[in-house]
């Protein structure tokens, strides 16, 4: 999956897909975004671009395409965080700064995840 930063409209489309349990047609996504006043073709173009980026998967269903996220929201955000770490020349310092900025509950979640990762 290409984890390139998503634009505002791409994020809105992804929020629709992440909220659904099943893959969606362009029409279904367009209907979910009706309050934005977007053209159907705009939503179709955004979904096509997201598929080209590898952020969504698509498959044919009759004459329509069905779109689904290639990864969960959490997996996507984790990949963004890893990419951000790659941009720094000092990963350790970046991680320390990040750790200092999290809440106690978030720190506990990180500790728990690290402990689980260390288990054989």
Short mmCIF file of N, CA and C in Angstrom, two decimals:
data_model
loop_
_atom_site.label_atom_id
_atom_site.label_comp_id
_atom_site.label_asym_id
_atom_site.label_seq_id
_atom_site.Cartn_x
_atom_site.Cartn_y
_atom_site.Cartn_z
N UNK A 1 0.84 -1.18 0.00
CA UNK A 1 0.00 0.00 0.00
C UNK A 1 0.88 1.24 0.00
N UNK A 2 0.60 2.15 -0.89
CA UNK A 2 1.29 3.43 -0.92
C UNK A 2 0.67 4.29 0.17
N UNK A 3 1.47 4.71 1.11
CA UNK A 3 0.94 5.42 2.27
C UNK A 3 1.08 6.93 2.10
N UNK A 4 1.10 7.36 0.87
CA UNK A 4 1.20 8.80 0.61
C UNK A 4 0.10 9.53 1.37
N UNK A 5 0.41 10.72 1.80
CA UNK A 5 -0.56 11.52 2.54
C UNK A 5 -1.81 11.72 1.69
N UNK A 6 -2.95 11.51 2.31
CA UNK A 6 -4.22 11.68 1.61
C UNK A 6 -4.68 13.12 1.68
N UNK A 7 -5.30 13.57 0.61
CA UNK A 7 -5.92 14.88 0.60
C UNK A 7 -7.22 14.86 1.38
N UNK A 8 -7.81 16.02 1.59
CA UNK A 8 -9.03 16.13 2.40
C UNK A 8 -10.18 15.31 1.82
N UNK A 9 -10.38 15.36 0.52
CA UNK A 9 -11.46 14.60 -0.10
C UNK A 9 -11.17 13.11 -0.07
N UNK A 10 -9.91 12.74 -0.29
CA UNK A 10 -9.54 11.32 -0.20
C UNK A 10 -9.78 10.80 1.22
N UNK A 11 -9.46 11.59 2.22
CA UNK A 11 -9.72 11.17 3.61
C UNK A 11 -11.23 10.99 3.85
N UNK A 12 -12.04 11.89 3.32
CA UNK A 12 -13.49 11.78 3.49
C UNK A 12 -14.00 10.48 2.86
N UNK A 13 -13.51 10.16 1.68
CA UNK A 13 -13.90 8.92 1.00
C UNK A 13 -13.45 7.72 1.82
N UNK A 14 -12.23 7.77 2.34
CA UNK A 14 -11.73 6.66 3.14
C UNK A 14 -12.53 6.50 4.42
N UNK A 15 -12.97 7.59 5.04
CA UNK A 15 -13.79 7.49 6.24
C UNK A 15 -15.09 6.74 5.95
N UNK A 16 -15.67 7.00 4.78
CA UNK A 16 -16.88 6.27 4.38
C UNK A 16 -16.57 4.78 4.26
N UNK A 17 -15.48 4.44 3.59
CA UNK A 17 -15.14 3.03 3.39
C UNK A 17 -14.78 2.35 4.70
N UNK A 18 -14.02 3.03 5.56
CA UNK A 18 -13.65 2.44 6.85
C UNK A 18 -14.87 2.21 7.74
N UNK A 19 -15.90 3.01 7.59
CA UNK A 19 -17.09 2.88 8.42
C UNK A 19 -17.99 1.72 7.98
N UNK A 20 -17.77 1.21 6.80
CA UNK A 20 -18.64 0.17 6.24
C UNK A 20 -18.06 -1.22 6.52
N UNK A 21 -18.95 -2.18 6.72
CA UNK A 21 -18.53 -3.56 6.91
C UNK A 21 -18.30 -4.27 5.57
N UNK A 22 -18.93 -3.75 4.52
CA UNK A 22 -18.87 -4.38 3.20
C UNK A 22 -18.26 -3.41 2.19
N UNK A 23 -17.71 -3.93 1.10
CA UNK A 23 -17.24 -3.04 0.02
C UNK A 23 -18.39 -2.19 -0.51
N UNK A 24 -18.04 -1.04 -1.07
CA UNK A 24 -19.06 -0.08 -1.52
C UNK A 24 -18.88 0.26 -2.99
N UNK A 25 -19.98 0.55 -3.63
CA UNK A 25 -19.95 1.06 -5.00
C UNK A 25 -19.67 2.56 -4.96
N UNK A 26 -19.35 3.11 -6.12
CA UNK A 26 -19.18 4.56 -6.22
C UNK A 26 -20.47 5.25 -5.79
N UNK A 27 -21.59 4.71 -6.25
CA UNK A 27 -22.88 5.30 -5.91
C UNK A 27 -23.10 5.36 -4.40
N UNK A 28 -22.77 4.29 -3.70
CA UNK A 28 -22.96 4.26 -2.24
C UNK A 28 -22.07 5.30 -1.55
N UNK A 29 -20.83 5.41 -1.99
CA UNK A 29 -19.93 6.41 -1.41
C UNK A 29 -20.44 7.81 -1.72
N UNK A 30 -20.87 8.01 -2.97
CA UNK A 30 -21.41 9.31 -3.39
C UNK A 30 -22.60 9.70 -2.52
N UNK A 31 -23.48 8.76 -2.24
CA UNK A 31 -24.65 9.03 -1.40
C UNK A 31 -24.25 9.39 0.02
N UNK A 32 -23.23 8.72 0.55
CA UNK A 32 -22.74 9.03 1.91
C UNK A 32 -22.16 10.44 1.99
N UNK A 33 -21.64 10.93 0.88
CA UNK A 33 -21.01 12.25 0.84
C UNK A 33 -21.93 13.30 0.22
N UNK A 34 -23.23 13.02 0.18
CA UNK A 34 -24.19 13.90 -0.48
C UNK A 34 -24.17 15.33 0.06
N UNK A 35 -23.91 15.48 1.34
CA UNK A 35 -23.91 16.82 1.94
C UNK A 35 -22.79 17.71 1.41
N UNK A 36 -21.82 17.12 0.73
CA UNK A 36 -20.71 17.89 0.17
C UNK A 36 -21.02 18.44 -1.22
N UNK A 37 -22.09 17.95 -1.83
CA UNK A 37 -22.47 18.43 -3.15
C UNK A 37 -21.49 18.04 -4.25
N UNK A 38 -20.86 16.88 -4.10
CA UNK A 38 -19.88 16.41 -5.09
C UNK A 38 -20.56 15.75 -6.28
N UNK A 39 -19.97 15.90 -7.43
CA UNK A 39 -20.46 15.19 -8.62
C UNK A 39 -20.11 13.71 -8.47
N UNK A 40 -20.95 12.87 -9.01
CA UNK A 40 -20.71 11.43 -9.02
C UNK A 40 -19.33 11.13 -9.63
N UNK A 41 -19.02 11.82 -10.72
CA UNK A 41 -17.74 11.57 -11.41
C UNK A 41 -16.54 11.97 -10.55
N UNK A 42 -16.72 12.94 -9.68
CA UNK A 42 -15.64 13.33 -8.77
C UNK A 42 -15.34 12.20 -7.80
N UNK A 43 -16.38 11.62 -7.23
CA UNK A 43 -16.20 10.50 -6.31
C UNK A 43 -15.58 9.31 -7.04
N UNK A 44 -16.03 9.06 -8.27
CA UNK A 44 -15.47 7.97 -9.06
C UNK A 44 -13.98 8.20 -9.31
N UNK A 45 -13.60 9.41 -9.64
CA UNK A 45 -12.19 9.74 -9.89
C UNK A 45 -11.36 9.54 -8.63
N UNK A 46 -11.86 10.00 -7.50
CA UNK A 46 -11.13 9.85 -6.24
C UNK A 46 -10.92 8.37 -5.92
N UNK A 47 -11.97 7.56 -6.07
CA UNK A 47 -11.84 6.13 -5.80
C UNK A 47 -10.86 5.46 -6.77
N UNK A 48 -10.89 5.86 -8.02
CA UNK A 48 -9.96 5.31 -9.01
C UNK A 48 -8.52 5.66 -8.63
N UNK A 49 -8.30 6.88 -8.20
CA UNK A 49 -6.95 7.30 -7.79
C UNK A 49 -6.50 6.57 -6.53
N UNK A 50 -7.41 6.39 -5.59
CA UNK A 50 -7.07 5.65 -4.37
C UNK A 50 -6.72 4.20 -4.69
N UNK A 51 -7.41 3.62 -5.66
CA UNK A 51 -7.08 2.26 -6.09
C UNK A 51 -5.70 2.22 -6.73
N UNK A 52 -5.39 3.22 -7.55
CA UNK A 52 -4.08 3.28 -8.20
C UNK A 52 -2.96 3.44 -7.17
N UNK A 53 -3.24 4.14 -6.08
CA UNK A 53 -2.26 4.33 -5.00
C UNK A 53 -2.14 3.09 -4.11
N UNK A 54 -3.08 2.16 -4.26
CA UNK A 54 -3.06 0.96 -3.43
C UNK A 54 -3.71 1.15 -2.07
N UNK A 55 -4.41 2.26 -1.88
CA UNK A 55 -5.05 2.53 -0.60
C UNK A 55 -6.40 1.80 -0.51
N UNK A 56 -7.03 1.58 -1.66
CA UNK A 56 -8.25 0.77 -1.71
C UNK A 56 -8.06 -0.36 -2.71
N UNK A 57 -8.83 -1.42 -2.48
CA UNK A 57 -8.88 -2.53 -3.44
C UNK A 57 -10.22 -2.43 -4.14
N UNK A 58 -10.25 -2.85 -5.38
CA UNK A 58 -11.54 -2.86 -6.07
C UNK A 58 -11.69 -4.15 -6.86
N UNK A 59 -12.95 -4.55 -7.00
CA UNK A 59 -13.26 -5.73 -7.81
C UNK A 59 -14.58 -5.48 -8.51
N UNK A 60 -14.72 -6.13 -9.66
CA UNK A 60 -15.94 -5.99 -10.46
C UNK A 60 -17.09 -6.74 -9.81
N UNK A 61 -18.24 -6.13 -9.89
CA UNK A 61 -19.49 -6.77 -9.49
C UNK A 61 -20.51 -6.38 -10.55
N UNK A 62 -20.64 -7.22 -11.56
CA UNK A 62 -21.48 -6.86 -12.71
C UNK A 62 -20.81 -5.74 -13.48
N UNK A 63 -21.52 -4.65 -13.65
CA UNK A 63 -20.96 -3.50 -14.37
C UNK A 63 -20.29 -2.50 -13.44
N UNK A 64 -20.48 -2.69 -12.14
CA UNK A 64 -19.95 -1.74 -11.16
C UNK A 64 -18.66 -2.25 -10.53
N UNK A 65 -17.91 -1.34 -9.96
CA UNK A 65 -16.74 -1.68 -9.15
C UNK A 65 -17.16 -1.62 -7.69
N UNK A 66 -16.64 -2.54 -6.89
CA UNK A 66 -16.81 -2.50 -5.44
C UNK A 66 -15.47 -2.11 -4.84
N UNK A 67 -15.48 -1.15 -3.93
CA UNK A 67 -14.27 -0.61 -3.32
C UNK A 67 -14.23 -0.94 -1.84
N UNK A 68 -13.05 -1.32 -1.35
CA UNK A 68 -12.84 -1.61 0.07
C UNK A 68 -11.46 -1.11 0.46
N UNK A 69 -11.29 -0.71 1.70
CA UNK A 69 -9.96 -0.27 2.14
C UNK A 69 -8.95 -1.40 2.03
N UNK A 70 -7.74 -1.07 1.62
CA UNK A 70 -6.67 -2.07 1.55
C UNK A 70 -6.16 -2.40 2.95
N UNK A 71 -6.37 -1.50 3.89
CA UNK A 71 -5.94 -1.69 5.28
C UNK A 71 -6.91 -0.94 6.19
N UNK A 72 -6.91 -1.33 7.45
CA UNK A 72 -7.76 -0.63 8.42
C UNK A 72 -7.22 0.77 8.65
N UNK A 73 -8.04 1.61 9.23
CA UNK A 73 -7.61 2.97 9.57
C UNK A 73 -6.37 2.92 10.46
N UNK A 74 -6.38 2.01 11.44
CA UNK A 74 -5.26 1.90 12.37
C UNK A 74 -3.97 1.46 11.67
N UNK A 75 -4.10 0.51 10.75
CA UNK A 75 -2.92 0.08 9.98
C UNK A 75 -2.39 1.23 9.12
N UNK A 76 -3.29 1.97 8.51
CA UNK A 76 -2.90 3.10 7.68
C UNK A 76 -2.15 4.15 8.50
N UNK A 77 -2.69 4.50 9.65
CA UNK A 77 -2.05 5.51 10.50
C UNK A 77 -0.69 5.01 10.99
N UNK A 78 -0.60 3.74 11.34
CA UNK A 78 0.68 3.19 11.77
C UNK A 78 1.72 3.29 10.67
N UNK A 79 1.32 3.02 9.43
CA UNK A 79 2.25 3.16 8.29
C UNK A 79 2.69 4.60 8.11
N UNK A 80 1.76 5.55 8.29
CA UNK A 80 2.12 6.97 8.22
C UNK A 80 3.17 7.32 9.28
N UNK A 81 2.97 6.79 10.49
CA UNK A 81 3.91 7.06 11.57
C UNK A 81 5.28 6.48 11.26
N UNK A 82 5.31 5.29 10.69
CA UNK A 82 6.60 4.68 10.32
C UNK A 82 7.29 5.48 9.22
N UNK A 83 6.51 5.96 8.25
CA UNK A 83 7.09 6.79 7.20
C UNK A 83 7.67 8.08 7.78
N UNK A 84 6.95 8.66 8.74
CA UNK A 84 7.45 9.88 9.38
C UNK A 84 8.77 9.60 10.10
N UNK A 85 8.88 8.46 10.75
CA UNK A 85 10.14 8.10 11.42
C UNK A 85 11.28 7.95 10.43
N UNK A 86 10.96 7.45 9.24
CA UNK A 86 11.99 7.29 8.21
C UNK A 86 12.56 8.63 7.74
N UNK A 87 11.76 9.70 7.89
CA UNK A 87 12.19 11.02 7.40
C UNK A 87 13.18 11.70 8.35
N UNK A 88 13.28 11.22 9.57
CA UNK A 88 14.18 11.86 10.52
C UNK A 88 15.55 11.21 10.48
N UNK A 89 16.54 11.98 10.76
CA UNK A 89 17.89 11.43 10.82
C UNK A 89 18.18 10.79 12.15
N UNK A 90 17.30 10.99 13.11
CA UNK A 90 17.51 10.49 14.47
C UNK A 90 16.21 9.89 14.99
N UNK A 91 15.98 8.64 14.63
CA UNK A 91 14.73 7.97 15.02
C UNK A 91 14.54 7.91 16.52
N UNK A 92 15.65 7.67 17.26
CA UNK A 92 15.55 7.57 18.71
C UNK A 92 15.02 8.87 19.31
N UNK A 93 15.56 9.99 18.87
CA UNK A 93 15.11 11.29 19.40
C UNK A 93 13.65 11.53 19.03
N UNK A 94 13.26 11.18 17.83
CA UNK A 94 11.87 11.36 17.40
C UNK A 94 10.94 10.51 18.25
N UNK A 95 11.35 9.26 18.52
CA UNK A 95 10.53 8.39 19.36
C UNK A 95 10.42 8.92 20.78
N UNK A 96 11.52 9.45 21.33
CA UNK A 96 11.49 10.01 22.67
C UNK A 96 10.53 11.20 22.72
N UNK A 97 10.62 12.09 21.73
CA UNK A 97 9.72 13.26 21.68
C UNK A 97 8.26 12.80 21.59
N UNK A 98 8.02 11.78 20.77
CA UNK A 98 6.66 11.26 20.65
C UNK A 98 6.19 10.70 22.00
N UNK A 99 7.02 9.88 22.63
CA UNK A 99 6.66 9.25 23.90
C UNK A 99 6.37 10.30 24.97
N UNK A 100 7.09 11.41 24.94
CA UNK A 100 6.87 12.47 25.92
C UNK A 100 5.55 13.22 25.68
N UNK A 101 4.99 13.08 24.50
CA UNK A 101 3.78 13.83 24.17
C UNK A 101 2.49 13.04 24.37
N UNK A 102 2.58 11.75 24.67
CA UNK A 102 1.37 10.94 24.80
C UNK A 102 0.80 11.03 26.21
N UNK A 103 -0.47 10.73 26.33
CA UNK A 103 -1.13 10.71 27.64
C UNK A 103 -0.70 9.46 28.41
N UNK A 104 -1.02 9.41 29.69
CA UNK A 104 -0.71 8.23 30.50
C UNK A 104 -1.39 6.99 29.95
N UNK A 105 -2.66 7.13 29.53
CA UNK A 105 -3.38 5.98 28.97
C UNK A 105 -2.71 5.50 27.69
N UNK A 106 -2.29 6.43 26.85
CA UNK A 106 -1.60 6.05 25.61
C UNK A 106 -0.26 5.40 25.90
N UNK A 107 0.45 5.91 26.91
CA UNK A 107 1.72 5.30 27.30
C UNK A 107 1.50 3.88 27.80
N UNK A 108 0.43 3.66 28.56
CA UNK A 108 0.11 2.31 29.03
C UNK A 108 -0.18 1.38 27.86
N UNK A 109 -0.92 1.89 26.87
CA UNK A 109 -1.22 1.07 25.68
C UNK A 109 0.06 0.71 24.94
N UNK A 110 0.98 1.67 24.83
CA UNK A 110 2.28 1.40 24.17
C UNK A 110 3.07 0.36 24.96
N UNK A 111 3.12 0.52 26.29
CA UNK A 111 3.85 -0.45 27.12
C UNK A 111 3.29 -1.86 26.93
N UNK A 112 1.97 -1.95 26.95
CA UNK A 112 1.31 -3.25 26.80
C UNK A 112 1.64 -3.86 25.44
N UNK A 113 1.59 -3.05 24.38
CA UNK A 113 1.91 -3.55 23.04
C UNK A 113 3.35 -4.00 22.94
N UNK A 114 4.26 -3.25 23.56
CA UNK A 114 5.67 -3.63 23.54
C UNK A 114 5.91 -4.92 24.31
N UNK A 115 5.24 -5.07 25.44
CA UNK A 115 5.39 -6.29 26.22
C UNK A 115 4.86 -7.51 25.45
N UNK A 116 3.75 -7.35 24.75
CA UNK A 116 3.19 -8.45 23.97
C UNK A 116 4.11 -8.80 22.81
N UNK A 117 4.75 -7.80 22.25
CA UNK A 117 5.68 -8.03 21.14
C UNK A 117 6.93 -8.75 21.56
N UNK A 118 7.29 -8.66 22.84
CA UNK A 118 8.49 -9.33 23.35
C UNK A 118 8.25 -10.77 23.71
N UNK A 119 6.99 -11.18 23.82
CA UNK A 119 6.68 -12.56 24.22
C UNK A 119 7.12 -13.54 23.14
N UNK A 120 7.62 -14.70 23.55
CA UNK A 120 8.05 -15.72 22.56
C UNK A 120 6.89 -16.35 21.85
#
